[in-house]
Amino acid sequence: GRAMLILLLSATVSLLGGLIFGYELGIISGALLQLQIDFHLSCFKQEILVSALLIGALLASLVGGILIDRHGRRRAILVSNLVLLVGSLILTLARSFIGLVIGRMTVGFAISVSSMACCIYVSEMVAAHQRGLLVSLYEAGITIGILLSYALNYIFADMDEGWRYMFGLAIAPTAMQFLSILFLPVNPVKLSSWDSDCQKGLIQLQNADNREVAKREPYKEKHYSFLDLFRTRDNMRRRTLVGLGLVLFQQFTGQPNVLGYASKIFHSVGFQSNSSAILASVGLGAIKVVATLVAMAFADKAGRRALLMAGCVVMAISVTTIGLTSRIAPLAVARDCKAAADPNVSHSLTQHPLTPVASQPAASPIPPALSAVKSEAGPGFAASRSLTKVFAGSQSREVVPDSSLTKKRGLVGQSEKETVESTGPPFTGAPWAEHTVLNWITLLSMMAFVSAFSIGFGPMTWLVLSEIYPAGIRGRAFAFCNSFNWAANLLISLSFLDLIDAIGFSWMFLLYGLMGVMAVIFIYLFVPETKGQSLEEIDQQFSRKR
């Protein structure tokens, strides 16, 4: 009975952690529409506001690992909940632009610490045969949180100061997670007894036979310094290679940018006006949820390695197909940002903060009503890429990050925006208007890409990261890899339009396809299968192998 209660509470903590992460990523898209009017935000200020979350998350990934290893996973989650409550209150009561930025940075810091601590805590709490399911639940929470943020953006869109409600509602799931974790053990059960201690040998709640064996052959907890991650001791250097390889390939296969073209692709197959943006965000968001549920179901059966490789193969084929079809039926790419001086314009995507107005080519004007919906889809959308939890992870921790980043340079925003723009009045004579079959192939390829990411890299990267490091350095190692995830996400997002200018849209996507093939080879050669093994067995397997 106690084990079942702990299992249910662990699942609740994992799901709520992901839901909060996804919600905070997605909610800024709708809130910006109102904030840019209420606070008269210029493009530059919107860019700062959107990227404040990212800056907070990056800071957290640099110091959060020490908090998680020194003070324990449970305490780190409780502290992140309190920080998130403070950040949400600052945002809800904000009266100035500075208050908004501080609030978003605080929230970014909290969700980044929470994302790392949740994955590690849950992986240590549950039995080996349930670990894949419960850690992947975090990624499912991110996708659900993003969809929930879209729904609330829509509900509060016309309400006066609706953004206060959007930011304030994050308090509810945060309080629920705080209460749930109060009933969980201070730390995963020790091998030799049921008493708690933050970092001693951690074992899952396995059956009595397993526990007896563990007691007879005690697992010796080792102490590591941060620099041990780069040394040959216990094969730590190889573990670091696996962790960094997964987070970097997760980003370099194009995940932060592919969805920036969603609205445009929906438009090109005939979904005109408002419906395009709504379908793009909600439709693809729903596909992500379903695909993540599939990954949860198979994580402990097919295994992490199989899902990662299968996902990469499908992603590589999908982006290669988009690259080839766009050579024949090109998608237009525009850079633009409109500041909020005039309320009509403001809707038009200010959220996509960024490029100086001078550099923009003239794009067709968007009626304010349309643009509102679009822009909602836009950033939220970006966020969904993130998923990344997106991190983005997500996690995503997917993650997390994209939305902010993207927007950060307007980038996706721009791309989205452009995307978005195309959603509005159809571009007459657009070169892709005649290629109906190719446009449908492009749309199906994008859906396949989203599904494959949500089955492979989305959840599996964070699951493997929470398993491959020894307990004594797990928090710092996870945080180290997570900081590269955020940095790579930012780099990919910021360089996207410049790369398109340099090599062209189709070559960009073909390059992503090549990275997908390299990712498959990397996973085949370096990433071990960890399904069904206790964390101690995985550690011993790594320590032995050269």
PDB file of N, CA and C in Angstrom, residues 93-172:
ATOM      1  N   LEU A  93       1.027  40.854 -10.012  1.00  0.00           N
ATOM      2  CA  LEU A  93       0.847  42.188  -9.428  1.00  0.00           C
ATOM      3  C   LEU A  93       1.688  43.257 -10.113  1.00  0.00           C
ATOM      4  N   ALA A  94       2.414  42.885 -11.171  1.00  0.00           N
ATOM      5  CA  ALA A  94       3.368  43.811 -11.807  1.00  0.00           C
ATOM      6  C   ALA A  94       2.702  45.100 -12.273  1.00  0.00           C
ATOM      7  N   ARG A  95       3.413  46.224 -12.017  1.00  0.00           N
ATOM      8  CA  ARG A  95       2.924  47.521 -12.464  1.00  0.00           C
ATOM      9  C   ARG A  95       3.898  48.165 -13.440  1.00  0.00           C
ATOM     10  N   SER A  96       5.043  47.522 -13.665  1.00  0.00           N
ATOM     11  CA  SER A  96       6.050  48.116 -14.548  1.00  0.00           C
ATOM     12  C   SER A  96       6.704  47.041 -15.396  1.00  0.00           C
ATOM     13  N   PHE A  97       7.388  47.481 -16.429  1.00  0.00           N
ATOM     14  CA  PHE A  97       8.103  46.551 -17.313  1.00  0.00           C
ATOM     15  C   PHE A  97       9.196  45.810 -16.538  1.00  0.00           C
ATOM     16  N   ILE A  98       9.904  46.515 -15.663  1.00  0.00           N
ATOM     17  CA  ILE A  98      10.974  45.891 -14.868  1.00  0.00           C
ATOM     18  C   ILE A  98      10.398  44.768 -14.000  1.00  0.00           C
ATOM     19  N   GLY A  99       9.214  45.018 -13.430  1.00  0.00           N
ATOM     20  CA  GLY A  99       8.567  43.989 -12.610  1.00  0.00           C
ATOM     21  C   GLY A  99       8.272  42.734 -13.418  1.00  0.00           C
ATOM     22  N   LEU A 100       7.825  42.937 -14.658  1.00  0.00           N
ATOM     23  CA  LEU A 100       7.538  41.787 -15.526  1.00  0.00           C
ATOM     24  C   LEU A 100       8.808  40.990 -15.811  1.00  0.00           C
ATOM     25  N   VAL A 101       9.890  41.701 -16.111  1.00  0.00           N
ATOM     26  CA  VAL A 101      11.150  41.017 -16.438  1.00  0.00           C
ATOM     27  C   VAL A 101      11.664  40.235 -15.234  1.00  0.00           C
ATOM     28  N   ILE A 102      11.626  40.855 -14.056  1.00  0.00           N
ATOM     29  CA  ILE A 102      12.091  40.165 -12.840  1.00  0.00           C
ATOM     30  C   ILE A 102      11.213  38.929 -12.582  1.00  0.00           C
ATOM     31  N   GLY A 103       9.900  39.095 -12.758  1.00  0.00           N
ATOM     32  CA  GLY A 103       8.992  37.967 -12.553  1.00  0.00           C
ATOM     33  C   GLY A 103       9.280  36.814 -13.498  1.00  0.00           C
ATOM     34  N   ARG A 104       9.497  37.132 -14.782  1.00  0.00           N
ATOM     35  CA  ARG A 104       9.772  36.062 -15.757  1.00  0.00           C
ATOM     36  C   ARG A 104      11.119  35.394 -15.488  1.00  0.00           C
ATOM     37  N   MET A 105      12.122  36.164 -15.074  1.00  0.00           N
ATOM     38  CA  MET A 105      13.415  35.558 -14.749  1.00  0.00           C
ATOM     39  C   MET A 105      13.283  34.620 -13.543  1.00  0.00           C
ATOM     40  N   THR A 106      12.501  35.061 -12.559  1.00  0.00           N
ATOM     41  CA  THR A 106      12.295  34.236 -11.357  1.00  0.00           C
ATOM     42  C   THR A 106      11.597  32.929 -11.730  1.00  0.00           C
ATOM     43  N   VAL A 107      10.582  33.046 -12.570  1.00  0.00           N
ATOM     44  CA  VAL A 107       9.852  31.853 -13.014  1.00  0.00           C
ATOM     45  C   VAL A 107      10.785  30.937 -13.818  1.00  0.00           C
ATOM     46  N   GLY A 108      11.604  31.506 -14.698  1.00  0.00           N
ATOM     47  CA  GLY A 108      12.536  30.703 -15.491  1.00  0.00           C
ATOM     48  C   GLY A 108      13.505  29.930 -14.610  1.00  0.00           C
ATOM     49  N   PHE A 109      14.009  30.607 -13.582  1.00  0.00           N
ATOM     50  CA  PHE A 109      14.934  29.946 -12.649  1.00  0.00           C
ATOM     51  C   PHE A 109      14.236  28.764 -11.977  1.00  0.00           C
ATOM     52  N   ALA A 110      13.008  29.003 -11.507  1.00  0.00           N
ATOM     53  CA  ALA A 110      12.277  27.960 -10.768  1.00  0.00           C
ATOM     54  C   ALA A 110      11.953  26.755 -11.634  1.00  0.00           C
ATOM     55  N   ILE A 111      11.460  26.984 -12.858  1.00  0.00           N
ATOM     56  CA  ILE A 111      11.056  25.821 -13.669  1.00  0.00           C
ATOM     57  C   ILE A 111      12.276  25.028 -14.143  1.00  0.00           C
ATOM     58  N   SER A 112      13.414  25.704 -14.279  1.00  0.00           N
ATOM     59  CA  SER A 112      14.621  24.986 -14.692  1.00  0.00           C
ATOM     60  C   SER A 112      15.120  24.066 -13.567  1.00  0.00           C
ATOM     61  N   VAL A 113      15.167  24.578 -12.341  1.00  0.00           N
ATOM     62  CA  VAL A 113      15.579  23.735 -11.203  1.00  0.00           C
ATOM     63  C   VAL A 113      14.588  22.584 -11.026  1.00  0.00           C
ATOM     64  N   SER A 114      13.300  22.916 -11.087  1.00  0.00           N
ATOM     65  CA  SER A 114      12.266  21.907 -10.909  1.00  0.00           C
ATOM     66  C   SER A 114      12.372  20.813 -11.967  1.00  0.00           C
ATOM     67  N   SER A 115      12.642  21.197 -13.209  1.00  0.00           N
ATOM     68  CA  SER A 115      12.696  20.204 -14.293  1.00  0.00           C
ATOM     69  C   SER A 115      13.807  19.191 -14.043  1.00  0.00           C
ATOM     70  N   MET A 116      14.961  19.671 -13.586  1.00  0.00           N
ATOM     71  CA  MET A 116      16.083  18.763 -13.330  1.00  0.00           C
ATOM     72  C   MET A 116      15.804  17.888 -12.105  1.00  0.00           C
ATOM     73  N   ALA A 117      15.354  18.535 -11.025  1.00  0.00           N
ATOM     74  CA  ALA A 117      15.130  17.792  -9.782  1.00  0.00           C
ATOM     75  C   ALA A 117      14.010  16.763  -9.923  1.00  0.00           C
ATOM     76  N   CYS A 118      12.937  17.107 -10.645  1.00  0.00           N
ATOM     77  CA  CYS A 118      11.812  16.167 -10.813  1.00  0.00           C
ATOM     78  C   CYS A 118      12.262  14.891 -11.526  1.00  0.00           C
ATOM     79  N   CYS A 119      12.973  15.057 -12.630  1.00  0.00           N
ATOM     80  CA  CYS A 119      13.388  13.875 -13.397  1.00  0.00           C
ATOM     81  C   CYS A 119      14.289  12.972 -12.559  1.00  0.00           C
ATOM     82  N   ILE A 120      15.241  13.584 -11.844  1.00  0.00           N
ATOM     83  CA  ILE A 120      16.173  12.787 -11.040  1.00  0.00           C
ATOM     84  C   ILE A 120      15.440  12.134  -9.865  1.00  0.00           C
ATOM     85  N   TYR A 121      14.615  12.902  -9.183  1.00  0.00           N
ATOM     86  CA  TYR A 121      13.914  12.383  -8.003  1.00  0.00           C
ATOM     87  C   TYR A 121      13.025  11.197  -8.369  1.00  0.00           C
ATOM     88  N   VAL A 122      12.232  11.379  -9.430  1.00  0.00           N
ATOM     89  CA  VAL A 122      11.312  10.310  -9.817  1.00  0.00           C
ATOM     90  C   VAL A 122      12.078   9.077 -10.293  1.00  0.00           C
ATOM     91  N   SER A 123      13.188   9.283 -11.030  1.00  0.00           N
ATOM     92  CA  SER A 123      13.942   8.123 -11.520  1.00  0.00           C
ATOM     93  C   SER A 123      14.519   7.330 -10.342  1.00  0.00           C
ATOM     94  N   GLU A 124      14.811   8.002  -9.244  1.00  0.00           N
ATOM     95  CA  GLU A 124      15.377   7.322  -8.079  1.00  0.00           C
ATOM     96  C   GLU A 124      14.307   6.712  -7.179  1.00  0.00           C
ATOM     97  N   MET A 125      13.072   7.197  -7.301  1.00  0.00           N
ATOM     98  CA  MET A 125      12.013   6.738  -6.400  1.00  0.00           C
ATOM     99  C   MET A 125      11.364   5.438  -6.841  1.00  0.00           C
ATOM    100  N   VAL A 126      11.348   5.174  -8.143  1.00  0.00           N
ATOM    101  CA  VAL A 126      10.496   4.083  -8.627  1.00  0.00           C
ATOM    102  C   VAL A 126      11.321   2.893  -9.109  1.00  0.00           C
ATOM    103  N   ALA A 127      10.652   1.757  -9.233  1.00  0.00           N
ATOM    104  CA  ALA A 127      11.317   0.526  -9.660  1.00  0.00           C
ATOM    105  C   ALA A 127      11.799   0.651 -11.103  1.00  0.00           C
ATOM    106  N   ALA A 128      12.804  -0.163 -11.434  1.00  0.00           N
ATOM    107  CA  ALA A 128      13.431  -0.084 -12.754  1.00  0.00           C
ATOM    108  C   ALA A 128      12.416  -0.263 -13.885  1.00  0.00           C
ATOM    109  N   HIS A 129      11.438  -1.168 -13.700  1.00  0.00           N
ATOM    110  CA  HIS A 129      10.500  -1.444 -14.805  1.00  0.00           C
ATOM    111  C   HIS A 129       9.428  -0.366 -14.963  1.00  0.00           C
ATOM    112  N   GLN A 130       9.401   0.633 -14.033  1.00  0.00           N
ATOM    113  CA  GLN A 130       8.411   1.722 -14.166  1.00  0.00           C
ATOM    114  C   GLN A 130       9.081   3.062 -14.427  1.00  0.00           C
ATOM    115  N   ARG A 131      10.403   3.080 -14.409  1.00  0.00           N
ATOM    116  CA  ARG A 131      11.107   4.356 -14.480  1.00  0.00           C
ATOM    117  C   ARG A 131      10.843   5.074 -15.802  1.00  0.00           C
ATOM    118  N   GLY A 132      10.874   4.346 -16.901  1.00  0.00           N
ATOM    119  CA  GLY A 132      10.646   4.979 -18.207  1.00  0.00           C
ATOM    120  C   GLY A 132       9.284   5.646 -18.284  1.00  0.00           C
ATOM    121  N   LEU A 133       8.276   4.953 -17.787  1.00  0.00           N
ATOM    122  CA  LEU A 133       6.912   5.481 -17.823  1.00  0.00           C
ATOM    123  C   LEU A 133       6.798   6.764 -17.000  1.00  0.00           C
ATOM    124  N   LEU A 134       7.314   6.726 -15.772  1.00  0.00           N
ATOM    125  CA  LEU A 134       7.093   7.858 -14.869  1.00  0.00           C
ATOM    126  C   LEU A 134       7.956   9.071 -15.200  1.00  0.00           C
ATOM    127  N   VAL A 135       9.181   8.847 -15.672  1.00  0.00           N
ATOM    128  CA  VAL A 135       9.988  10.016 -16.049  1.00  0.00           C
ATOM    129  C   VAL A 135       9.434  10.628 -17.339  1.00  0.00           C
ATOM    130  N   SER A 136       8.948   9.776 -18.262  1.00  0.00           N
ATOM    131  CA  SER A 136       8.363  10.297 -19.511  1.00  0.00           C
ATOM    132  C   SER A 136       7.076  11.073 -19.245  1.00  0.00           C
ATOM    133  N   LEU A 137       6.456  10.784 -18.107  1.00  0.00           N
ATOM    134  CA  LEU A 137       5.236  11.507 -17.739  1.00  0.00           C
ATOM    135  C   LEU A 137       5.527  13.003 -17.628  1.00  0.00           C
ATOM    136  N   TYR A 138       6.771  13.339 -17.270  1.00  0.00           N
ATOM    137  CA  TYR A 138       7.156  14.745 -17.183  1.00  0.00           C
ATOM    138  C   TYR A 138       7.006  15.418 -18.551  1.00  0.00           C
ATOM    139  N   GLU A 139       7.499  14.745 -19.597  1.00  0.00           N
ATOM    140  CA  GLU A 139       7.405  15.294 -20.954  1.00  0.00           C
ATOM    141  C   GLU A 139       5.948  15.415 -21.386  1.00  0.00           C
ATOM    142  N   ALA A 140       5.128  14.418 -21.004  1.00  0.00           N
ATOM    143  CA  ALA A 140       3.695  14.491 -21.325  1.00  0.00           C
ATOM    144  C   ALA A 140       3.081  15.715 -20.640  1.00  0.00           C
ATOM    145  N   GLY A 141       3.525  15.974 -19.414  1.00  0.00           N
ATOM    146  CA  GLY A 141       3.027  17.151 -18.698  1.00  0.00           C
ATOM    147  C   GLY A 141       3.357  18.440 -19.422  1.00  0.00           C
ATOM    148  N   ILE A 142       4.569  18.511 -20.018  1.00  0.00           N
ATOM    149  CA  ILE A 142       4.958  19.719 -20.759  1.00  0.00           C
ATOM    150  C   ILE A 142       4.005  19.965 -21.927  1.00  0.00           C
ATOM    151  N   THR A 143       3.737  18.917 -22.693  1.00  0.00           N
ATOM    152  CA  THR A 143       2.870  19.096 -23.875  1.00  0.00           C
ATOM    153  C   THR A 143       1.449  19.476 -23.451  1.00  0.00           C
ATOM    154  N   ILE A 144       0.963  18.875 -22.350  1.00  0.00           N
ATOM    155  CA  ILE A 144      -0.376  19.218 -21.863  1.00  0.00           C
ATOM    156  C   ILE A 144      -0.388  20.662 -21.355  1.00  0.00           C
ATOM    157  N   GLY A 145       0.700  21.065 -20.680  1.00  0.00           N
ATOM    158  CA  GLY A 145       0.783  22.438 -20.163  1.00  0.00           C
ATOM    159  C   GLY A 145       0.750  23.470 -21.276  1.00  0.00           C
ATOM    160  N   ILE A 146       1.432  23.161 -22.386  1.00  0.00           N
ATOM    161  CA  ILE A 146       1.436  24.088 -23.522  1.00  0.00           C
ATOM    162  C   ILE A 146       0.029  24.206 -24.113  1.00  0.00           C
ATOM    163  N   LEU A 147      -0.651  23.064 -24.265  1.00  0.00           N
ATOM    164  CA  LEU A 147      -2.026  23.100 -24.788  1.00  0.00           C
ATOM    165  C   LEU A 147      -2.947  23.881 -23.838  1.00  0.00           C
ATOM    166  N   LEU A 148      -2.759  23.667 -22.543  1.00  0.00           N
ATOM    167  CA  LEU A 148      -3.574  24.378 -21.554  1.00  0.00           C
ATOM    168  C   LEU A 148      -3.339  25.887 -21.663  1.00  0.00           C
ATOM    169  N   SER A 149      -2.077  26.279 -21.879  1.00  0.00           N
ATOM    170  CA  SER A 149      -1.778  27.716 -21.989  1.00  0.00           C
ATOM    171  C   SER A 149      -2.460  28.315 -23.226  1.00  0.00           C
ATOM    172  N   TYR A 150      -2.533  27.536 -24.325  1.00  0.00           N
ATOM    173  CA  TYR A 150      -3.233  28.037 -25.523  1.00  0.00           C
ATOM    174  C   TYR A 150      -4.697  28.303 -25.188  1.00  0.00           C
ATOM    175  N   ALA A 151      -5.301  27.336 -24.478  1.00  0.00           N
ATOM    176  CA  ALA A 151      -6.724  27.461 -24.152  1.00  0.00           C
ATOM    177  C   ALA A 151      -6.966  28.699 -23.288  1.00  0.00           C
ATOM    178  N   LEU A 152      -6.100  28.908 -22.287  1.00  0.00           N
ATOM    179  CA  LEU A 152      -6.294  30.062 -21.402  1.00  0.00           C
ATOM    180  C   LEU A 152      -5.973  31.373 -22.108  1.00  0.00           C
ATOM    181  N   ASN A 153      -5.002  31.335 -23.027  1.00  0.00           N
ATOM    182  CA  ASN A 153      -4.740  32.538 -23.832  1.00  0.00           C
ATOM    183  C   ASN A 153      -6.019  32.959 -24.544  1.00  0.00           C
ATOM    184  N   TYR A 154      -6.704  31.979 -25.078  1.00  0.00           N
ATOM    185  CA  TYR A 154      -7.923  32.239 -25.843  1.00  0.00           C
ATOM    186  C   TYR A 154      -9.022  32.774 -24.927  1.00  0.00           C
ATOM    187  N   ILE A 155      -9.187  32.134 -23.742  1.00  0.00           N
ATOM    188  CA  ILE A 155     -10.255  32.513 -22.814  1.00  0.00           C
ATOM    189  C   ILE A 155     -10.067  33.950 -22.303  1.00  0.00           C
ATOM    190  N   PHE A 156      -8.817  34.317 -21.971  1.00  0.00           N
ATOM    191  CA  PHE A 156      -8.580  35.634 -21.377  1.00  0.00           C
ATOM    192  C   PHE A 156      -8.192  36.701 -22.397  1.00  0.00           C
ATOM    193  N   ALA A 157      -8.203  36.339 -23.694  1.00  0.00           N
ATOM    194  CA  ALA A 157      -7.708  37.267 -24.721  1.00  0.00           C
ATOM    195  C   ALA A 157      -8.432  38.611 -24.707  1.00  0.00           C
ATOM    196  N   ASP A 158      -9.746  38.601 -24.470  1.00  0.00           N
ATOM    197  CA  ASP A 158     -10.512  39.846 -24.565  1.00  0.00           C
ATOM    198  C   ASP A 158     -10.800  40.472 -23.205  1.00  0.00           C
ATOM    199  N   MET A 159     -10.273  39.867 -22.156  1.00  0.00           N
ATOM    200  CA  MET A 159     -10.541  40.392 -20.820  1.00  0.00           C
ATOM    201  C   MET A 159      -9.554  41.513 -20.490  1.00  0.00           C
ATOM    202  N   ASP A 160     -10.045  42.527 -19.797  1.00  0.00           N
ATOM    203  CA  ASP A 160      -9.168  43.623 -19.425  1.00  0.00           C
ATOM    204  C   ASP A 160      -8.095  43.094 -18.459  1.00  0.00           C
ATOM    205  N   GLU A 161      -6.832  43.383 -18.755  1.00  0.00           N
ATOM    206  CA  GLU A 161      -5.709  42.870 -17.960  1.00  0.00           C
ATOM    207  C   GLU A 161      -5.788  41.354 -17.753  1.00  0.00           C
ATOM    208  N   GLY A 162      -6.220  40.662 -18.815  1.00  0.00           N
ATOM    209  CA  GLY A 162      -6.314  39.198 -18.738  1.00  0.00           C
ATOM    210  C   GLY A 162      -4.974  38.544 -18.474  1.00  0.00           C
ATOM    211  N   TRP A 163      -3.887  39.230 -18.834  1.00  0.00           N
ATOM    212  CA  TRP A 163      -2.556  38.649 -18.617  1.00  0.00           C
ATOM    213  C   TRP A 163      -2.271  38.382 -17.148  1.00  0.00           C
ATOM    214  N   ARG A 164      -2.896  39.163 -16.253  1.00  0.00           N
ATOM    215  CA  ARG A 164      -2.679  38.915 -14.816  1.00  0.00           C
ATOM    216  C   ARG A 164      -3.233  37.545 -14.421  1.00  0.00           C
ATOM    217  N   TYR A 165      -4.397  37.208 -14.994  1.00  0.00           N
ATOM    218  CA  TYR A 165      -4.978  35.887 -14.705  1.00  0.00           C
ATOM    219  C   TYR A 165      -4.115  34.783 -15.318  1.00  0.00           C
ATOM    220  N   MET A 166      -3.617  35.042 -16.547  1.00  0.00           N
ATOM    221  CA  MET A 166      -2.791  34.029 -17.214  1.00  0.00           C
ATOM    222  C   MET A 166      -1.577  33.673 -16.351  1.00  0.00           C
ATOM    223  N   PHE A 167      -0.868  34.698 -15.869  1.00  0.00           N
ATOM    224  CA  PHE A 167       0.319  34.446 -15.053  1.00  0.00           C
ATOM    225  C   PHE A 167      -0.070  33.881 -13.676  1.00  0.00           C
ATOM    226  N   GLY A 168      -1.157  34.400 -13.114  1.00  0.00           N
ATOM    227  CA  GLY A 168      -1.543  33.996 -11.752  1.00  0.00           C
ATOM    228  C   GLY A 168      -2.007  32.558 -11.645  1.00  0.00           C
ATOM    229  N   LEU A 169      -2.608  32.019 -12.708  1.00  0.00           N
ATOM    230  CA  LEU A 169      -3.138  30.654 -12.627  1.00  0.00           C
ATOM    231  C   LEU A 169      -2.053  29.594 -12.463  1.00  0.00           C
ATOM    232  N   ALA A 170      -0.793  29.956 -12.721  1.00  0.00           N
ATOM    233  CA  ALA A 170       0.294  28.983 -12.517  1.00  0.00           C
ATOM    234  C   ALA A 170       0.432  28.628 -11.036  1.00  0.00           C
ATOM    235  N   ILE A 171      -0.126  29.466 -10.170  1.00  0.00           N
ATOM    236  CA  ILE A 171      -0.020  29.216  -8.722  1.00  0.00           C
ATOM    237  C   ILE A 171      -0.730  27.915  -8.333  1.00  0.00           C
ATOM    238  N   ALA A 172      -1.839  27.584  -9.002  1.00  0.00           N
ATOM    239  CA  ALA A 172      -2.617  26.391  -8.623  1.00  0.00           C
ATOM    240  C   ALA A 172      -1.821  25.091  -8.771  1.00  0.00           C
TER     241      ALA A 172
END
